[in-house]
Structures are given as structure tokens and as C-alpha cells.
Amino acid sequence: MWSRLLPLCTVLLLCYGKRTTATTTVDWWESATLYQIYPRSFMDSNGDGVGDLNGIASRLEYLKELGVTATWLSPIFKSPMADFGYDISNFTEVDPIFGTMADFDALITKAHQLGLKIILDFVPNHSSDECEWFQKSVRREDGYDDFYVWEDGKIDAQTGERMPPSNWVSVFSGSMWTWNEQRQQYFLHQFLPKQPDLNFRNQMVREHMRGVLKFWSDRGVDGFRIDAVPHIGEKRYANGTYPDEPSSGWSDDPSSYNYHEHIYTKDQPLTLEVVYEWRQFFDEYKRQNGVDTIALLAEAYSSVEVLSDYINNGTHSGTQIPMNFNLMSLIGYSTAKNVEDLVKGWMDTIWPRHQTANWVLGNHDSARLANRVGREKVDLMTMLVHALPGTSVTYYGEEIGMSNVATEYTPVSCDDRDPERTPMQWDTTAHAGFTTGSTTWLPVSVDYEQLNVATERSVARSHLNIFKGMTKLKQTLAFKAFKDENGFSFGAVLPQVFQVVRTAAKQEEYRILINMGNKIEYLYGLANQTMVYVLLSQFSPHSYGEKVDLSKRLYMMPYEAVVLRWSTDGD
Ligand code: NOJ
């Protein structure tokens, strides 16, 4: 009986005690600082100009310095690299360009010793066409006949020509169906023809994929970022046909992905079913092995309503972190009101149902933050994503303000996403300290002598130091205790000034104020409080420790962002 009453007593004490203490009941991933590494570009240990696992291992202390909780590695698996690792030929082997399995084990051991978690990319939608499974499927080998999505196609009644089974267009343009001479059938590929889609209607495929997850979990992996989630399943009628998609009106080019409304090739019920299965698998894995939660991140460019279902549809649980790309639509002209709308877009739908949030600012598929919003707003965005409750996701190099690099003239360049994938800028030495070799797989940015880790460490208000300042704040109770009723609030206090307030049990409060505009802004009577400046962006004329009485007037310079603090201790 006492054990039953104890929790109630605790709650009463917490609520009515003179100095209440906020609790942090969040799991590790819920308020984590996540950092994406593009392994080819982070650090090269063997001088071949391509980043590798030992390179990453040698820089783990840097992640610690950044205040990172977990790092997500883009694919490190055996691959012919048609899509730089997102075309996997062996899901349980490390590609030699990145090192060996022993290197991976050493990396994870060191990461765990440092208190860092490792998240791997999991690419279930497709394999490489050079994967053994696909080769076997082409040959219709026993058990593999149905491993991929194969179809005969249609015959044009007038010309007698063979046509793909449907009008579907792949994400990378052109038909989603490619004819295979050997098997005399079309196969489906939501991405490149070298990335055939696995058939998730086949239980053996599901089993193989669970095997992959188990393999890496057994090696100590702490989470998975699931690639291309919405694309996992497609609509197929009982008679084996595939319905055409209607045109969207957004494009005149029938070979463009935007030409159709993707009502049969995105976010299908089959996909949700599979995501729920993975979650069930990990809940069971956790129970059996007594490990920390193995978190699932989902790459899903879908509506918030659909993302909500990927988390939990009321009956089943799925991914913990459906990646929120909303803030990536911000550009140079975006106002505080725009920021508010984007934040509300998530908070109005997802928060009430799941009390979870995450904020992604960039990745290997999008232009660098500095190119999207302008260099003067990089720090503002860094402050924003770390100020908001939940998980922040940073793409390597954004913390030092790296920008896109013109890559047209490089020997290896073959992807329009190369500009945002160039080598990490570590210091002012040759190749920005990325390699000891004579070349790099993509060119190093010309701005590396100024924008690099070593230099920025010693510049008080560098991008790097502001980033570190924010991750440090993310460790405070006020930032962590975000499930409390009074834990946070946000909104545009002026059309160009966005505010986030984080509070810990009435003991400590932080106000993050961000002036998105290029004009001086004045705030009158913001609160009945005197607060202290504890973090300042590059354009701030204020100084650390300076006090400001918010019942009076506060002014903000163009593109200025500040963090103010108040506490019952008066410090
Ligand atoms: C999403 C990944 O982020 C992207 O880089 C890749 O090309 C596609 N999925 C296909 O795997």
C-alpha cells in the first residue's frame, strides 16, 4: 500500500514544496542534441581524400566539446556508391572506403566511453542492384523471386509496344519502372534504377531487414535514422495492377517527380505497418537486452498529420523522431512571424498528441544553412533550434557556418547535392586539416582559413562558440524540463522578433530573443523582470552579465539574437 501511496506523496511534495524542483523524466533522445556526419567528408585518416571511420573516431572528442548527445552517420555500408552509400550492396558489411568492422567496433567503443551515442542510417526501401538479393531475384532463385517489386508491364493497344505497369515517376525523375532483360520484367525503383525497391509485402524481406537491425543493435548501435520512410510501400490492387497517379498541376514536365500527386507511392498503410513492426521489434529488444531505448528517426517529408501517425496512430507506436524539416523552408527574407507559423505547424498538431518535438536545420540533401538564410542569420537559426523544446538535429559543418562550394569542376562530382557535402573545415592547414593526402574527393571551401574549428574556438562570438553556448543551455533543467506545463512558450513578440521562454519550476527562466529583420527593434514592457544577458550573437552590442529591466525598454540591433536569464538565486 505504501509503495502505491508514495508516488502521490512525491507529486504533492513537488507541487507544494517551498522550492519546487522540476523533474526531467525525458528519455535520452527526447531533448538530445543530434549531429549528422557525412562519413565521406568528416575526417580522413588514411590520406585517400575520402573520410572514414577512423577519422570520425579521431574527432569524437570534438563532438563532446560541441555538447552532442548522439551522432548519426550517413551510410557506411558496402556500396557501389551510385548514390554515395544510399545504394547498399551488403547491409551488414562496412564499405572498405570507410574502413573495417573492427574500425566500426572501435568507434562505437570509444563513443560509448565518451558518453556519446551512435545512430546509423538504415535504408530499407531499396538495395543496390549489385546486392546479392537482387541478383538472386533476377534469377528467380528460390525464396528471392518476390524479393523486389516485379511486373510484366502493359502492352500499348495501338502500337503493341511494352509499357511500364503505371505512370509513376521516380524521385530522381524518369519512370519508376525499369525493364530487366534477364528476367523479362519491370522492377520498381522509387529512386535510381540502381536502387531497386524491396518488396515489403514479402515476409521474408521484413525478416531480413529485422536481421539487419538486430545485427547492428548487437554491435551497440543506439538508434537508426530510417531513410526514405514514405516510399517504402506502394498501392497495388488485388488483381496485381498498379493505379496511375493523377497529375499535380505543379509541373509541365511528365518526367519530373513534381508532375504527379503521389497518392499511391507515398505514406501508404503498408509503410505504417512496417514502421510499427520495427518499433515493436525494438521495444522487445530493449526488454530482452536491458539496453537504453534504441531510437528511431524517420526521414519523412510528409504532412504533420501523417508524421503524427508515424509516431503513434492511437493503437500502435512507431518512430520516436519523425524528422521535422519545417524550419528548413526559412530563407533570408523570412520574418519572426514566418518562424512562428512554422513552429506552430508542429506544435499545434504533434505536441498535443505526443509531447515530442524535433527541429532539423540541414542535411546532405539541401543547400547549406548559410546559403539558404544568409550568413548573418546562421547564429539566429542555431539559437532557435536549440531554444525550442525537444531534439535538435545539426548537419556537420553548420556549427561553424560552412557554405556551399562550387563543385562542377571536380573529378568525382556527379551529384547536384555535392556543394553541401564538402570536407569538414578543421583548421588553417592544407585541405583544412581534413586529410594528410594530396587531394580531397570534393574541393575544400575557399573560406576555410576563416571558417574552421581551430580559428572559431578562439573567436568569442564565432558560430562555433554560439553553438556550444546553446548546447550547454540545453543541459539546464529549464531546457530539459519541457514537459512541465510552464516549461516553455514561444511566439513572435513583434513581426520581426521571435521569442522562446524556457522555465524551470519558477526557479530559473531563460528568454531567447531573435531579431530576424535588418532594422533596430524596440520592445516595451516585455515582462516584469530584470534579466541578465548570458549569450549574445555576433551583432549584439550588449555584453555578458549586463542587466536589462524588461518592464522598461529593450532594443535589439538588426539580426541580433540574445539569451537572457533570471533565477531565484539572483545570479
Ligand atoms: C534520402 C537520402 O537522404 C538521400 O541522400 C538519398 O539519395 C535518398 N534517400 C535515397 O536513398
Short mmCIF file of N, CA, C and O in Angstrom, two decimals, residues 245-364:
data_model
loop_
_atom_site.label_atom_id
_atom_site.label_comp_id
_atom_site.label_asym_id
_atom_site.label_seq_id
_atom_site.Cartn_x
_atom_site.Cartn_y
_atom_site.Cartn_z
N GLU A 245 -0.96 7.60 -61.11
CA GLU A 245 -1.14 8.75 -60.21
C GLU A 245 -1.67 9.94 -61.02
O GLU A 245 -1.27 10.15 -62.17
N PRO A 246 -2.55 10.75 -60.41
CA PRO A 246 -3.07 11.93 -61.12
C PRO A 246 -2.02 13.04 -61.20
O PRO A 246 -1.11 13.09 -60.37
N SER A 247 -2.14 13.91 -62.20
CA SER A 247 -1.15 15.00 -62.26
C SER A 247 -1.45 16.03 -61.18
O SER A 247 -2.59 16.20 -60.73
N SER A 248 -0.39 16.69 -60.77
CA SER A 248 -0.49 17.62 -59.65
C SER A 248 -0.78 19.04 -60.11
O SER A 248 -1.28 19.85 -59.35
N GLY A 249 -0.40 19.34 -61.32
CA GLY A 249 -0.51 20.71 -61.81
C GLY A 249 0.71 21.56 -61.46
O GLY A 249 0.82 22.70 -61.86
N TRP A 250 1.66 20.98 -60.74
CA TRP A 250 2.84 21.75 -60.30
C TRP A 250 3.97 21.73 -61.31
O TRP A 250 4.95 22.43 -61.17
N SER A 251 3.87 20.88 -62.32
CA SER A 251 4.97 20.80 -63.29
C SER A 251 4.42 20.45 -64.66
O SER A 251 3.41 19.75 -64.78
N ASP A 252 5.09 20.96 -65.71
CA ASP A 252 4.69 20.63 -67.08
C ASP A 252 5.52 19.48 -67.62
O ASP A 252 5.31 19.03 -68.75
N ASP A 253 6.48 19.04 -66.83
CA ASP A 253 7.42 18.03 -67.31
C ASP A 253 7.01 16.65 -66.77
O ASP A 253 7.19 16.35 -65.60
N PRO A 254 6.46 15.79 -67.65
CA PRO A 254 5.96 14.48 -67.18
C PRO A 254 7.05 13.58 -66.59
O PRO A 254 6.74 12.59 -65.93
N SER A 255 8.34 13.93 -66.81
CA SER A 255 9.38 13.07 -66.24
C SER A 255 9.85 13.61 -64.88
O SER A 255 10.77 13.06 -64.26
N SER A 256 9.22 14.70 -64.45
CA SER A 256 9.61 15.28 -63.15
C SER A 256 8.78 14.67 -62.02
O SER A 256 7.57 14.42 -62.18
N TYR A 257 9.40 14.51 -60.86
CA TYR A 257 8.69 13.93 -59.71
C TYR A 257 7.52 14.80 -59.29
O TYR A 257 6.53 14.30 -58.78
N ASN A 258 7.64 16.11 -59.56
CA ASN A 258 6.55 17.01 -59.16
C ASN A 258 5.32 16.92 -60.07
O ASN A 258 4.31 17.54 -59.80
N TYR A 259 5.43 16.18 -61.14
CA TYR A 259 4.33 16.14 -62.11
C TYR A 259 3.08 15.48 -61.54
O TYR A 259 1.97 15.83 -61.90
N HIS A 260 3.28 14.50 -60.64
CA HIS A 260 2.13 13.77 -60.10
C HIS A 260 1.84 14.08 -58.64
O HIS A 260 2.72 14.48 -57.89
N GLU A 261 0.61 13.82 -58.26
CA GLU A 261 0.21 13.81 -56.85
C GLU A 261 0.52 12.39 -56.38
O GLU A 261 -0.04 11.43 -56.95
N HIS A 262 1.35 12.25 -55.36
CA HIS A 262 1.83 10.89 -55.03
C HIS A 262 0.90 10.18 -54.05
O HIS A 262 1.28 9.85 -52.93
N ILE A 263 -0.30 9.93 -54.54
CA ILE A 263 -1.29 9.33 -53.64
C ILE A 263 -1.16 7.80 -53.55
O ILE A 263 -1.73 7.19 -52.67
N TYR A 264 -0.41 7.21 -54.48
CA TYR A 264 -0.25 5.75 -54.44
C TYR A 264 1.18 5.29 -54.14
O TYR A 264 1.45 4.10 -54.04
N THR A 265 2.10 6.24 -54.07
CA THR A 265 3.50 5.84 -53.87
C THR A 265 4.13 6.45 -52.62
O THR A 265 5.34 6.31 -52.41
N LYS A 266 3.33 7.17 -51.83
CA LYS A 266 3.87 7.77 -50.59
C LYS A 266 2.94 7.48 -49.42
O LYS A 266 1.71 7.47 -49.59
N ASP A 267 3.54 7.26 -48.24
CA ASP A 267 2.78 7.17 -46.98
C ASP A 267 1.61 6.19 -47.05
O ASP A 267 0.49 6.52 -46.62
N GLN A 268 1.83 5.04 -47.61
CA GLN A 268 0.77 4.02 -47.75
C GLN A 268 0.58 3.25 -46.43
O GLN A 268 1.53 3.16 -45.63
N PRO A 269 -0.59 2.66 -46.23
CA PRO A 269 -0.82 1.90 -44.98
C PRO A 269 0.25 0.82 -44.74
O PRO A 269 0.65 0.59 -43.60
N LEU A 270 0.72 0.21 -45.81
CA LEU A 270 1.77 -0.82 -45.68
C LEU A 270 3.01 -0.24 -44.98
O LEU A 270 3.66 -0.90 -44.16
N THR A 271 3.32 0.99 -45.32
CA THR A 271 4.51 1.64 -44.75
C THR A 271 4.35 1.82 -43.24
O THR A 271 5.27 1.52 -42.46
N LEU A 272 3.18 2.28 -42.84
CA LEU A 272 2.93 2.46 -41.41
C LEU A 272 3.06 1.13 -40.67
O LEU A 272 3.69 1.03 -39.62
N GLU A 273 2.48 0.11 -41.28
CA GLU A 273 2.51 -1.23 -40.68
C GLU A 273 3.96 -1.67 -40.42
O GLU A 273 4.29 -2.18 -39.34
N VAL A 274 4.81 -1.43 -41.41
CA VAL A 274 6.21 -1.86 -41.30
C VAL A 274 6.94 -1.04 -40.23
O VAL A 274 7.71 -1.58 -39.43
N VAL A 275 6.67 0.26 -40.18
CA VAL A 275 7.32 1.12 -39.17
C VAL A 275 6.91 0.66 -37.76
O VAL A 275 7.74 0.57 -36.85
N TYR A 276 5.64 0.33 -37.58
CA TYR A 276 5.17 -0.15 -36.27
C TYR A 276 5.85 -1.47 -35.89
O TYR A 276 6.17 -1.70 -34.74
N GLU A 277 6.07 -2.29 -36.89
CA GLU A 277 6.75 -3.56 -36.63
C GLU A 277 8.16 -3.33 -36.10
O GLU A 277 8.62 -4.02 -35.19
N TRP A 278 8.85 -2.35 -36.71
CA TRP A 278 10.23 -2.08 -36.26
C TRP A 278 10.23 -1.59 -34.82
O TRP A 278 11.08 -1.97 -34.03
N ARG A 279 9.26 -0.76 -34.50
CA ARG A 279 9.20 -0.24 -33.13
C ARG A 279 8.94 -1.39 -32.14
O ARG A 279 9.58 -1.49 -31.08
N GLN A 280 8.04 -2.27 -32.55
CA GLN A 280 7.73 -3.43 -31.70
C GLN A 280 9.00 -4.26 -31.49
O GLN A 280 9.29 -4.71 -30.39
N PHE A 281 9.73 -4.42 -32.57
CA PHE A 281 10.98 -5.19 -32.52
C PHE A 281 11.93 -4.57 -31.50
O PHE A 281 12.51 -5.26 -30.66
N PHE A 282 12.04 -3.23 -31.52
CA PHE A 282 12.99 -2.57 -30.61
C PHE A 282 12.49 -2.53 -29.18
O PHE A 282 13.29 -2.60 -28.24
N ASP A 283 11.17 -2.42 -29.00
CA ASP A 283 10.65 -2.47 -27.63
C ASP A 283 10.99 -3.83 -27.02
O ASP A 283 11.40 -3.93 -25.86
N GLU A 284 10.83 -4.86 -27.80
CA GLU A 284 11.13 -6.22 -27.37
C GLU A 284 12.64 -6.38 -27.13
O GLU A 284 13.06 -6.97 -26.14
N TYR A 285 13.41 -5.81 -28.05
CA TYR A 285 14.88 -5.90 -27.94
C TYR A 285 15.35 -5.24 -26.64
O TYR A 285 16.20 -5.77 -25.93
N LYS A 286 14.74 -4.11 -26.34
CA LYS A 286 15.09 -3.39 -25.11
C LYS A 286 14.75 -4.23 -23.89
O LYS A 286 15.55 -4.35 -22.95
N ARG A 287 13.56 -4.82 -23.93
CA ARG A 287 13.13 -5.65 -22.80
C ARG A 287 14.08 -6.82 -22.59
O ARG A 287 14.51 -7.11 -21.49
N GLN A 288 14.44 -7.44 -23.71
CA GLN A 288 15.27 -8.63 -23.60
C GLN A 288 16.71 -8.34 -23.22
O GLN A 288 17.36 -9.11 -22.54
N ASN A 289 17.23 -7.21 -23.70
CA ASN A 289 18.66 -6.94 -23.51
C ASN A 289 18.97 -5.87 -22.48
O ASN A 289 20.14 -5.59 -22.22
N GLY A 290 17.92 -5.27 -21.94
CA GLY A 290 18.13 -4.25 -20.89
C GLY A 290 18.98 -3.07 -21.36
O GLY A 290 19.73 -2.50 -20.57
N VAL A 291 18.85 -2.71 -22.60
CA VAL A 291 19.63 -1.57 -23.11
C VAL A 291 18.81 -0.30 -23.03
O VAL A 291 17.60 -0.34 -22.79
N ASP A 292 19.47 0.86 -23.25
CA ASP A 292 18.74 2.12 -23.36
C ASP A 292 17.82 2.04 -24.58
O ASP A 292 18.04 1.20 -25.46
N THR A 293 16.87 2.95 -24.64
CA THR A 293 16.00 2.99 -25.81
C THR A 293 16.82 3.10 -27.08
O THR A 293 17.73 3.94 -27.17
N ILE A 294 16.54 2.25 -28.05
CA ILE A 294 17.15 2.40 -29.37
C ILE A 294 16.17 3.26 -30.17
O ILE A 294 15.05 2.84 -30.47
N ALA A 295 16.59 4.48 -30.44
CA ALA A 295 15.65 5.46 -31.00
C ALA A 295 15.56 5.34 -32.52
O ALA A 295 16.56 5.10 -33.19
N LEU A 296 14.35 5.53 -33.02
CA LEU A 296 14.13 5.51 -34.46
C LEU A 296 13.81 6.91 -34.96
O LEU A 296 12.84 7.53 -34.53
N LEU A 297 14.65 7.39 -35.84
CA LEU A 297 14.39 8.66 -36.51
C LEU A 297 13.83 8.30 -37.89
O LEU A 297 14.32 7.34 -38.50
N ALA A 298 12.85 9.05 -38.35
CA ALA A 298 12.33 8.74 -39.68
C ALA A 298 12.54 9.92 -40.61
O ALA A 298 12.14 11.05 -40.28
N GLU A 299 13.18 9.66 -41.73
CA GLU A 299 13.26 10.71 -42.75
C GLU A 299 11.95 10.67 -43.52
O GLU A 299 11.72 9.75 -44.31
N ALA A 300 11.08 11.63 -43.27
CA ALA A 300 9.77 11.62 -43.93
C ALA A 300 9.36 13.05 -44.25
O ALA A 300 9.05 13.82 -43.35
N TYR A 301 9.38 13.37 -45.53
CA TYR A 301 8.88 14.68 -45.96
C TYR A 301 7.38 14.51 -46.16
O TYR A 301 6.90 14.32 -47.27
N SER A 302 6.65 14.52 -45.05
CA SER A 302 5.21 14.28 -45.08
C SER A 302 4.52 15.33 -44.23
O SER A 302 5.17 16.06 -43.48
N SER A 303 3.19 15.38 -44.34
CA SER A 303 2.44 16.37 -43.55
C SER A 303 2.54 16.03 -42.06
O SER A 303 2.80 14.88 -41.69
N VAL A 304 2.29 17.03 -41.21
CA VAL A 304 2.37 16.77 -39.77
C VAL A 304 1.34 15.73 -39.32
O VAL A 304 1.60 14.95 -38.40
N GLU A 305 0.23 15.69 -40.01
CA GLU A 305 -0.80 14.69 -39.65
C GLU A 305 -0.26 13.28 -39.89
O GLU A 305 -0.44 12.37 -39.07
N VAL A 306 0.42 13.11 -41.02
CA VAL A 306 0.98 11.79 -41.31
C VAL A 306 2.14 11.49 -40.35
O VAL A 306 2.26 10.37 -39.83
N LEU A 307 2.96 12.50 -40.09
CA LEU A 307 4.08 12.28 -39.16
C LEU A 307 3.55 11.85 -37.80
O LEU A 307 4.12 11.00 -37.12
N SER A 308 2.42 12.44 -37.42
CA SER A 308 1.82 12.09 -36.15
C SER A 308 1.49 10.59 -36.11
O SER A 308 1.74 9.91 -35.11
N ASP A 309 0.96 10.09 -37.22
CA ASP A 309 0.66 8.65 -37.28
C ASP A 309 1.91 7.79 -37.27
O ASP A 309 1.91 6.67 -36.77
N TYR A 310 3.00 8.32 -37.86
CA TYR A 310 4.25 7.55 -37.81
C TYR A 310 4.74 7.40 -36.36
O TYR A 310 5.39 6.43 -36.02
N ILE A 311 4.40 8.37 -35.52
CA ILE A 311 4.77 8.27 -34.09
C ILE A 311 3.85 7.28 -33.39
O ILE A 311 4.28 6.33 -32.74
N ASN A 312 2.55 7.50 -33.56
CA ASN A 312 1.56 6.64 -32.91
C ASN A 312 0.19 6.97 -33.49
O ASN A 312 -0.19 8.14 -33.54
N ASN A 313 -0.52 5.95 -33.90
CA ASN A 313 -1.84 6.22 -34.52
C ASN A 313 -2.99 5.96 -33.54
O ASN A 313 -4.13 5.80 -33.93
N GLY A 314 -2.63 5.89 -32.25
CA GLY A 314 -3.66 5.63 -31.25
C GLY A 314 -3.65 4.18 -30.83
O GLY A 314 -4.04 3.84 -29.72
N THR A 315 -3.18 3.31 -31.70
CA THR A 315 -3.13 1.88 -31.39
C THR A 315 -1.69 1.38 -31.38
O THR A 315 -1.29 0.59 -30.52
N HIS A 316 -0.90 1.85 -32.35
CA HIS A 316 0.47 1.37 -32.47
C HIS A 316 1.47 2.51 -32.36
O HIS A 316 1.20 3.61 -32.82
N SER A 317 2.65 2.17 -31.81
CA SER A 317 3.73 3.15 -31.79
C SER A 317 4.71 2.85 -32.91
O SER A 317 4.92 1.69 -33.27
N GLY A 318 5.34 3.91 -33.40
CA GLY A 318 6.33 3.75 -34.46
C GLY A 318 7.59 4.51 -34.12
O GLY A 318 8.18 4.32 -33.07
N THR A 319 7.98 5.42 -35.01
CA THR A 319 9.22 6.17 -34.82
C THR A 319 9.08 7.18 -33.68
O THR A 319 8.02 7.78 -33.50
N GLN A 320 10.17 7.38 -32.93
CA GLN A 320 10.13 8.41 -31.88
C GLN A 320 10.35 9.79 -32.49
O GLN A 320 9.80 10.76 -32.03
N ILE A 321 11.19 9.84 -33.51
CA ILE A 321 11.56 11.15 -34.08
C ILE A 321 11.27 11.19 -35.58
O ILE A 321 12.12 10.83 -36.39
N PRO A 322 10.06 11.58 -35.96
CA PRO A 322 9.82 11.79 -37.38
C PRO A 322 10.41 13.15 -37.72
O PRO A 322 9.98 14.17 -37.19
N MET A 323 11.44 13.17 -38.53
CA MET A 323 12.23 14.41 -38.65
C MET A 323 11.39 15.57 -39.17
O MET A 323 10.66 15.44 -40.15
N ASN A 324 11.53 16.69 -38.47
CA ASN A 324 10.73 17.87 -38.75
C ASN A 324 11.56 18.85 -39.58
O ASN A 324 12.45 19.52 -39.05
N PHE A 325 11.26 18.89 -40.87
CA PHE A 325 12.05 19.73 -41.78
C PHE A 325 11.44 21.12 -41.99
O PHE A 325 11.89 21.86 -42.85
N ASN A 326 10.38 21.43 -41.23
CA ASN A 326 9.66 22.69 -41.44
C ASN A 326 10.57 23.92 -41.48
O ASN A 326 10.43 24.79 -42.35
N LEU A 327 11.51 23.99 -40.51
CA LEU A 327 12.33 25.20 -40.42
C LEU A 327 13.31 25.33 -41.59
O LEU A 327 13.90 26.39 -41.80
N MET A 328 13.48 24.24 -42.35
CA MET A 328 14.39 24.31 -43.49
C MET A 328 13.81 25.14 -44.63
O MET A 328 14.50 25.43 -45.60
N SER A 329 12.53 25.51 -44.52
CA SER A 329 11.96 26.34 -45.58
C SER A 329 12.25 27.83 -45.34
O SER A 329 11.90 28.68 -46.15
N LEU A 330 12.89 28.15 -44.20
CA LEU A 330 13.20 29.56 -43.93
C LEU A 330 14.25 30.06 -44.91
O LEU A 330 15.19 29.34 -45.24
N ILE A 331 14.07 31.30 -45.37
CA ILE A 331 15.05 31.92 -46.27
C ILE A 331 15.46 33.28 -45.71
O ILE A 331 14.99 33.67 -44.64
N GLY A 332 16.28 33.98 -46.44
CA GLY A 332 16.78 35.27 -45.97
C GLY A 332 15.69 36.25 -45.57
O GLY A 332 15.82 36.97 -44.60
N TYR A 333 14.61 36.27 -46.34
CA TYR A 333 13.56 37.25 -46.08
C TYR A 333 12.57 36.81 -45.00
O TYR A 333 11.66 37.56 -44.66
N SER A 334 12.72 35.63 -44.50
CA SER A 334 11.73 35.12 -43.53
C SER A 334 11.67 36.01 -42.29
O SER A 334 12.69 36.49 -41.79
N THR A 335 10.47 36.19 -41.80
CA THR A 335 10.24 37.05 -40.64
C THR A 335 10.01 36.21 -39.38
O THR A 335 9.83 34.98 -39.47
N ALA A 336 9.93 36.90 -38.24
CA ALA A 336 9.63 36.20 -36.99
C ALA A 336 8.24 35.56 -37.07
O ALA A 336 7.99 34.49 -36.51
N LYS A 337 7.36 36.21 -37.78
CA LYS A 337 6.00 35.67 -37.95
C LYS A 337 6.06 34.36 -38.74
O LYS A 337 5.35 33.39 -38.43
N ASN A 338 6.93 34.33 -39.77
CA ASN A 338 7.11 33.08 -40.53
C ASN A 338 7.62 31.97 -39.61
O ASN A 338 7.16 30.82 -39.67
N VAL A 339 8.58 32.33 -38.75
CA VAL A 339 9.13 31.33 -37.82
C VAL A 339 8.00 30.82 -36.93
O VAL A 339 7.83 29.61 -36.73
N GLU A 340 7.21 31.75 -36.42
CA GLU A 340 6.10 31.36 -35.52
C GLU A 340 5.16 30.39 -36.23
O GLU A 340 4.77 29.36 -35.67
N ASP A 341 4.81 30.68 -37.48
CA ASP A 341 3.89 29.80 -38.21
C ASP A 341 4.48 28.40 -38.36
O ASP A 341 3.78 27.39 -38.22
N LEU A 342 5.78 28.35 -38.66
CA LEU A 342 6.41 27.04 -38.87
C LEU A 342 6.48 26.26 -37.55
O LEU A 342 6.24 25.05 -37.53
N VAL A 343 6.82 26.95 -36.48
CA VAL A 343 6.89 26.27 -35.18
C VAL A 343 5.50 25.80 -34.77
O VAL A 343 5.30 24.66 -34.34
N LYS A 344 4.52 26.67 -34.98
CA LYS A 344 3.14 26.30 -34.63
C LYS A 344 2.66 25.12 -35.46
O LYS A 344 1.91 24.26 -34.99
N GLY A 345 3.10 25.07 -36.71
CA GLY A 345 2.73 23.96 -37.60
C GLY A 345 2.98 22.62 -36.93
O GLY A 345 2.22 21.67 -37.08
N TRP A 346 4.07 22.56 -36.20
CA TRP A 346 4.40 21.32 -35.49
C TRP A 346 3.68 21.26 -34.14
O TRP A 346 3.04 20.26 -33.80
N MET A 347 3.81 22.36 -33.39
CA MET A 347 3.34 22.35 -32.01
C MET A 347 1.81 22.19 -31.90
O MET A 347 1.32 21.64 -30.93
N ASP A 348 1.08 22.67 -32.88
CA ASP A 348 -0.39 22.57 -32.81
C ASP A 348 -0.90 21.15 -33.08
O ASP A 348 -1.97 20.77 -32.61
N THR A 349 -0.15 20.40 -33.86
CA THR A 349 -0.63 19.06 -34.21
C THR A 349 0.08 17.95 -33.44
O THR A 349 -0.54 17.10 -32.83
N ILE A 350 1.40 17.99 -33.48
CA ILE A 350 2.16 16.88 -32.88
C ILE A 350 2.22 16.99 -31.36
O ILE A 350 2.05 16.00 -30.65
N TRP A 351 2.49 18.21 -30.89
CA TRP A 351 2.72 18.35 -29.44
C TRP A 351 1.55 17.87 -28.60
O TRP A 351 1.73 17.06 -27.68
N PRO A 352 0.32 18.32 -28.89
CA PRO A 352 -0.78 17.89 -28.02
C PRO A 352 -0.96 16.37 -28.01
O PRO A 352 -1.35 15.80 -27.01
N ARG A 353 -0.65 15.71 -29.11
CA ARG A 353 -0.85 14.26 -29.15
C ARG A 353 0.32 13.46 -28.58
O ARG A 353 0.15 12.40 -28.03
N HIS A 354 1.55 13.98 -28.76
CA HIS A 354 2.71 13.15 -28.42
C HIS A 354 3.74 13.80 -27.50
O HIS A 354 4.71 13.14 -27.10
N GLN A 355 3.59 15.09 -27.19
CA GLN A 355 4.57 15.82 -26.37
C GLN A 355 6.01 15.56 -26.84
O GLN A 355 6.91 15.26 -26.05
N THR A 356 6.20 15.66 -28.12
CA THR A 356 7.55 15.49 -28.65
C THR A 356 7.78 16.50 -29.76
O THR A 356 6.83 16.91 -30.43
N ALA A 357 9.03 16.90 -29.89
CA ALA A 357 9.34 17.86 -30.95
C ALA A 357 10.79 17.65 -31.39
O ALA A 357 11.63 17.20 -30.61
N ASN A 358 11.05 17.93 -32.64
CA ASN A 358 12.43 17.94 -33.12
C ASN A 358 12.54 18.97 -34.23
O ASN A 358 11.57 19.28 -34.91
N TRP A 359 13.75 19.48 -34.37
CA TRP A 359 13.97 20.62 -35.28
C TRP A 359 15.23 20.37 -36.09
O TRP A 359 16.32 20.30 -35.54
N VAL A 360 15.04 20.21 -37.38
CA VAL A 360 16.18 19.92 -38.27
C VAL A 360 16.51 21.19 -39.05
O VAL A 360 15.61 21.85 -39.57
N LEU A 361 17.80 21.50 -39.12
CA LEU A 361 18.17 22.73 -39.85
C LEU A 361 18.85 22.46 -41.18
O LEU A 361 18.98 23.36 -42.01
N GLY A 362 19.33 21.24 -41.38
CA GLY A 362 20.03 20.98 -42.64
C GLY A 362 20.35 19.52 -42.77
O GLY A 362 20.25 18.75 -41.80
N ASN A 363 20.73 19.12 -43.97
CA ASN A 363 21.21 17.75 -44.20
C ASN A 363 21.95 17.68 -45.52
O ASN A 363 22.12 18.69 -46.20
N HIS A 364 22.37 16.47 -45.88
CA HIS A 364 23.21 16.28 -47.07
C HIS A 364 22.42 16.39 -48.38
O HIS A 364 22.99 16.17 -49.45
#
